[in-house]
XYZ file of C-alpha atoms in Angstrom:
360
model
C 33.143 -31.339 -10.841
C 30.688 -31.195 -13.759
C 32.126 -28.919 -16.459
C 30.755 -28.062 -19.886
C 33.029 -26.864 -22.704
C 31.634 -25.511 -25.991
C 32.548 -23.921 -29.302
C 30.291 -21.710 -31.398
C 30.756 -19.759 -34.634
C 28.320 -16.950 -33.916
C 28.891 -14.992 -37.156
C 29.611 -11.644 -35.507
C 27.808 -9.918 -32.682
C 27.043 -6.384 -33.827
C 28.332 -5.935 -37.352
C 29.569 -8.083 -40.199
C 31.407 -7.331 -43.397
C 28.640 -6.627 -45.931
C 30.474 -8.686 -48.518
C 29.886 -11.795 -46.353
C 26.265 -11.014 -45.516
C 24.525 -13.316 -48.012
C 22.612 -16.531 -47.490
C 24.062 -17.828 -50.767
C 27.818 -17.944 -50.196
C 28.495 -18.133 -53.927
C 27.765 -14.407 -54.245
C 30.246 -13.590 -51.491
C 32.774 -15.864 -53.189
C 32.460 -14.011 -56.486
C 32.713 -10.610 -54.798
C 35.773 -11.647 -52.782
C 37.409 -12.819 -56.005
C 36.824 -9.330 -57.398
C 38.425 -7.840 -54.277
C 41.423 -10.075 -54.905
C 41.681 -8.785 -58.477
C 41.511 -5.195 -57.231
C 44.174 -5.812 -54.579
C 46.498 -7.303 -57.182
C 46.109 -4.234 -59.399
C 46.561 -1.777 -56.525
C 49.831 -3.443 -55.452
C 51.514 -2.945 -58.819
C 54.447 -0.483 -58.583
C 53.506 0.985 -61.976
C 50.002 1.227 -63.448
C 49.318 0.849 -67.141
C 46.312 2.484 -68.770
C 44.558 -0.899 -68.610
C 45.399 -1.193 -64.884
C 43.900 2.220 -64.175
C 40.762 1.354 -66.095
C 40.496 -1.946 -64.216
C 40.903 -0.235 -60.830
C 38.107 2.206 -61.606
C 35.818 -0.530 -62.915
C 36.355 -2.838 -59.930
C 36.102 -0.016 -57.394
C 32.760 0.978 -58.889
C 31.537 -2.625 -58.972
C 32.477 -3.132 -55.318
C 31.472 0.299 -53.982
C 28.639 -1.100 -51.844
C 31.032 -3.417 -50.025
C 34.425 -1.698 -49.772
C 36.213 1.606 -49.638
C 39.799 2.231 -50.706
C 41.414 4.121 -47.849
C 44.092 6.597 -48.948
C 46.490 7.304 -46.077
C 49.289 9.170 -47.859
C 49.536 10.465 -51.380
C 46.524 10.020 -53.626
C 45.181 7.181 -55.745
C 42.235 9.064 -57.234
C 41.461 12.554 -58.375
C 38.139 14.062 -59.447
C 34.626 12.855 -58.694
C 31.753 11.210 -60.482
C 32.254 10.930 -64.220
C 35.540 12.819 -63.963
C 37.048 10.489 -61.360
C 40.316 8.935 -62.491
C 43.362 7.096 -61.158
C 45.971 9.818 -60.830
C 48.706 7.734 -59.173
C 51.275 6.251 -61.534
C 51.655 3.200 -59.277
C 51.631 1.967 -55.684
C 54.824 3.894 -55.061
C 52.809 7.140 -55.275
C 50.365 6.412 -52.462
C 49.731 4.249 -49.402
C 46.456 2.842 -48.163
C 44.332 -0.277 -48.132
C 40.949 -1.776 -48.945
C 38.485 -1.624 -46.042
C 35.275 -3.637 -45.842
C 32.010 -1.834 -45.164
C 29.996 -3.224 -42.286
C 26.355 -4.279 -42.057
C 24.578 -4.183 -38.705
C 23.428 -7.488 -37.252
C 19.691 -7.244 -36.625
C 18.263 -7.512 -33.138
C 16.511 -10.825 -33.765
C 19.784 -12.437 -34.874
C 21.405 -11.186 -31.683
C 18.536 -12.614 -29.646
C 18.993 -15.939 -31.413
C 22.701 -15.899 -30.560
C 21.942 -15.137 -26.916
C 19.422 -17.969 -26.817
C 21.952 -20.497 -28.168
C 24.570 -19.481 -25.607
C 22.077 -19.588 -22.744
C 20.707 -22.970 -23.808
C 24.192 -24.472 -24.042
C 25.056 -23.307 -20.496
C 28.783 -23.722 -20.991
C 31.426 -22.997 -18.402
C 33.950 -22.307 -21.165
C 33.042 -21.368 -24.744
C 35.332 -20.719 -27.682
C 33.592 -18.059 -29.801
C 34.419 -17.688 -33.488
C 33.762 -14.555 -35.563
C 33.737 -11.807 -32.971
C 34.766 -8.273 -33.826
C 36.983 -7.397 -30.864
C 37.346 -7.761 -27.112
C 35.336 -4.669 -26.196
C 32.349 -5.800 -28.273
C 32.588 -9.310 -26.834
C 32.824 -7.903 -23.316
C 29.803 -5.622 -23.853
C 27.783 -8.493 -25.323
C 28.718 -10.696 -22.366
C 27.885 -7.998 -19.820
C 24.718 -6.556 -21.347
C 23.374 -9.402 -23.484
C 23.779 -12.529 -21.408
C 22.408 -11.171 -18.132
C 22.945 -12.409 -14.613
C 22.430 -15.733 -12.901
C 24.351 -18.974 -12.533
C 24.571 -19.471 -16.295
C 24.259 -15.861 -17.432
C 27.239 -13.675 -18.150
C 30.703 -15.173 -17.986
C 33.440 -13.984 -15.639
C 35.986 -13.600 -18.430
C 35.624 -12.381 -22.024
C 38.833 -12.381 -24.049
C 39.626 -11.672 -27.689
C 42.879 -10.615 -29.376
C 42.803 -8.948 -32.793
C 44.032 -11.435 -35.370
C 45.135 -11.365 -38.992
C 41.785 -11.085 -40.802
C 41.318 -7.604 -42.250
C 37.534 -8.101 -42.265
C 37.604 -8.054 -38.468
C 36.895 -11.757 -37.964
C 38.531 -12.863 -34.711
C 38.329 -15.723 -32.217
C 37.704 -15.298 -28.508
C 36.858 -17.062 -25.271
C 34.090 -16.774 -22.691
C 34.957 -18.433 -19.384
C 33.641 -18.856 -15.859
C 37.167 -19.781 -14.784
C 40.021 -17.254 -14.460
C 42.302 -16.799 -17.456
C 45.858 -17.032 -16.142
C 47.993 -16.904 -19.310
C 47.581 -16.204 -23.028
C 49.976 -17.050 -25.853
C 48.847 -15.600 -29.220
C 50.127 -16.978 -32.512
C 49.262 -14.102 -34.847
C 52.907 -13.740 -35.886
C 53.524 -17.396 -36.722
C 54.758 -17.850 -40.284
C 56.319 -14.975 -42.196
C 55.423 -11.309 -42.600
C 54.253 -12.080 -46.131
C 52.361 -15.241 -45.184
C 51.049 -15.611 -41.646
C 50.126 -19.165 -40.693
C 46.805 -18.427 -39.040
C 44.013 -16.616 -40.875
C 42.908 -15.140 -37.547
C 44.890 -16.542 -34.615
C 45.340 -19.664 -32.529
C 45.510 -18.244 -28.999
C 46.526 -20.647 -26.257
C 44.706 -19.733 -23.048
C 45.453 -21.234 -19.655
C 42.431 -21.344 -17.348
C 42.547 -22.113 -13.641
C 40.008 -24.689 -12.503
C 38.532 -24.420 -8.981
C 40.877 -27.159 -7.724
C 43.920 -25.259 -9.030
C 44.586 -27.418 -12.088
C 45.213 -25.782 -15.458
C 42.902 -26.209 -18.434
C 44.450 -25.185 -21.767
C 42.179 -24.048 -24.600
C 43.385 -23.366 -28.165
C 40.720 -21.476 -30.147
C 40.818 -21.645 -33.943
C 39.168 -20.515 -37.149
C 40.913 -22.030 -40.169
C 40.737 -20.555 -43.665
C 37.397 -21.194 -45.383
C 36.453 -22.934 -48.624
C 35.298 -19.716 -50.301
C 36.315 -19.079 -53.901
C 35.621 -22.742 -54.631
C 38.195 -24.070 -52.149
C 41.207 -23.670 -54.454
C 44.380 -25.706 -53.846
C 46.014 -22.786 -52.036
C 43.175 -22.739 -49.465
C 43.477 -26.483 -48.921
C 47.236 -26.127 -48.543
C 46.812 -23.332 -45.999
C 44.335 -25.340 -43.920
C 46.826 -28.198 -43.875
C 49.531 -25.752 -42.852
C 47.276 -24.499 -40.048
C 46.402 -28.015 -38.889
C 50.106 -28.898 -38.894
C 50.937 -25.753 -36.909
C 48.341 -26.580 -34.225
C 49.762 -30.107 -34.008
C 53.229 -28.595 -33.523
C 51.913 -26.350 -30.729
C 50.357 -29.398 -29.073
C 53.724 -31.147 -29.131
C 54.766 -28.899 -26.237
C 52.080 -30.505 -24.059
C 51.869 -33.974 -22.579
C 48.506 -35.019 -23.991
C 48.496 -38.054 -21.724
C 48.556 -35.828 -18.635
C 47.578 -32.218 -19.463
C 43.998 -30.987 -19.817
C 44.076 -29.593 -23.373
C 41.276 -28.652 -25.784
C 41.482 -27.557 -29.420
C 38.226 -25.786 -30.260
C 36.697 -23.865 -33.116
C 35.651 -23.786 -36.749
C 38.250 -25.695 -38.756
C 36.293 -25.274 -42.010
C 36.826 -28.851 -43.156
C 35.442 -32.324 -42.579
C 36.950 -35.106 -40.425
C 37.898 -37.219 -43.448
C 39.704 -34.435 -45.320
C 43.404 -34.506 -46.134
C 44.128 -30.996 -44.803
C 42.827 -31.976 -41.346
C 44.852 -35.184 -41.052
C 47.952 -33.676 -39.337
C 45.697 -32.636 -36.459
C 42.844 -35.155 -36.415
C 45.181 -38.133 -36.750
C 47.246 -37.096 -33.717
C 47.709 -39.704 -31.026
C 46.077 -38.846 -27.676
C 43.683 -36.281 -29.244
C 39.985 -37.128 -29.477
C 36.940 -35.582 -31.198
C 34.123 -35.391 -28.632
C 31.439 -35.833 -31.305
C 33.092 -39.031 -32.456
C 33.254 -40.177 -28.828
C 29.511 -39.566 -28.550
C 28.191 -40.621 -31.954
C 30.885 -42.687 -33.618
C 31.265 -42.173 -37.357
C 27.591 -41.305 -37.994
C 27.722 -37.869 -39.645
C 23.940 -37.482 -39.535
C 24.334 -37.004 -35.772
C 27.668 -35.144 -35.829
C 27.027 -32.394 -38.383
C 27.570 -28.811 -37.217
C 27.156 -26.749 -40.390
C 24.307 -26.352 -42.850
C 24.831 -24.915 -46.321
C 21.960 -25.540 -48.754
C 21.560 -29.339 -48.723
C 25.022 -30.072 -47.343
C 25.358 -31.115 -43.716
C 28.938 -31.461 -42.479
C 30.985 -31.371 -39.336
C 33.433 -28.488 -39.551
C 33.311 -27.370 -35.886
C 35.264 -29.276 -33.265
C 36.182 -29.909 -29.669
C 39.338 -32.041 -29.686
C 40.478 -33.179 -26.240
C 43.518 -34.805 -24.659
C 43.504 -38.197 -22.903
C 42.598 -36.945 -19.403
C 39.573 -35.117 -20.788
C 38.575 -38.180 -22.786
C 38.758 -40.171 -19.570
C 36.556 -37.553 -17.873
C 34.132 -37.371 -20.835
C 30.414 -37.714 -20.028
C 28.432 -36.617 -23.103
C 28.501 -34.313 -26.143
C 26.079 -32.807 -28.602
C 25.293 -29.987 -31.016
C 22.794 -27.178 -30.317
C 21.307 -26.473 -33.756
C 18.084 -24.603 -32.972
C 19.682 -21.270 -33.886
C 20.016 -22.419 -37.532
C 17.381 -21.345 -40.071
C 15.081 -24.117 -41.340
C 16.482 -26.671 -38.918
C 12.926 -28.045 -38.725
C 13.181 -29.115 -42.388
C 16.377 -31.021 -41.681
C 15.941 -32.650 -38.278
C 12.354 -31.878 -37.302
C 13.586 -29.813 -34.347
C 11.678 -26.601 -33.641
C 13.970 -23.580 -34.117
C 14.012 -20.839 -31.513
C 11.109 -18.368 -31.946
C 13.502 -15.591 -33.006
C 14.762 -17.669 -35.974
C 12.242 -16.727 -38.661
C 14.651 -16.234 -41.590
C 18.330 -16.623 -42.389
C 18.895 -12.990 -41.349
C 17.472 -13.629 -37.867
C 19.294 -16.925 -37.365
C 22.048 -17.083 -34.781
C 24.383 -18.717 -37.303
C 24.542 -21.411 -39.959
C 26.697 -23.328 -37.475
C 25.546 -25.313 -34.482
C 27.252 -24.937 -31.099
C 29.307 -28.008 -30.152
C 29.298 -28.858 -26.436
C 30.766 -31.559 -24.231
C 30.396 -32.438 -20.555
C 33.254 -33.639 -18.368
C 33.496 -34.832 -14.797
C 36.606 -33.000 -13.656
């Protein structure tokens, strides 16, 4: 049975945190660093005069991108020029920073639809979706009917990212079981930035296909050591989950945006596993000019993956990357982008969709 599996970071379907909505990621990095500074100040049990001044300054600087939600007690009093921090510390109020959303324009949505329809996958891991209801509505109303139109299943579980960045799955096969991993780690430090759901699909012949969807922590803020350490922790955790399978017998796929390159240290616990194979390496070997999945300025890297167990390697037919939803792909590869991709704001994503065919 010919089966196509894919993974695609589609950068949200209907709305995206405004703080992430820049072509130049360095601006988002600087703003997120400011959010981190604000969070650190807000968490202090007691505020000094300098803390209060810093909270007001940062809140004003970030007002286009965040709101500070006050659930109980009060952080602020007054308005405009008379606004001040009235709480003496975090003990006086409860609440959190929320990210304002920016609508995804219709052309970007059309570009996303075009990528998914061109890939024609039977199973697709989707990265950066808001929630299950939005994914389900997009699947039902956006992808249309037909043999390779809407999928039979659309699943997403809310993960750990407060910006609403989750991972999900679109499948033409029934989903029989789901094991989320949002609680792995500790309450203070969850292992997965979003989640690593294990989903068991039932193939037409009754066999099980296991898909683990992932979105590892990114390199924003200059990829500090703590981000590298967390990606390694995430890669190690996925490898530990895989230890429960027999990769010489079970049909297992690790899919998603791992936010790092094949030769990186943080990825080694996962990519160096015995009986686990990168489909793009199976197809292209080590040649990164054919394997790249992500475009940022002049950098072309593979950070999106389909990693498969031995039986899937044995059933492997071909693999590739659908890049025509990326802005200015014509300047990189000479490929003609989809007609809807006229700017970075109308692009489907700055990631290509990885796909692989198997004879199951």
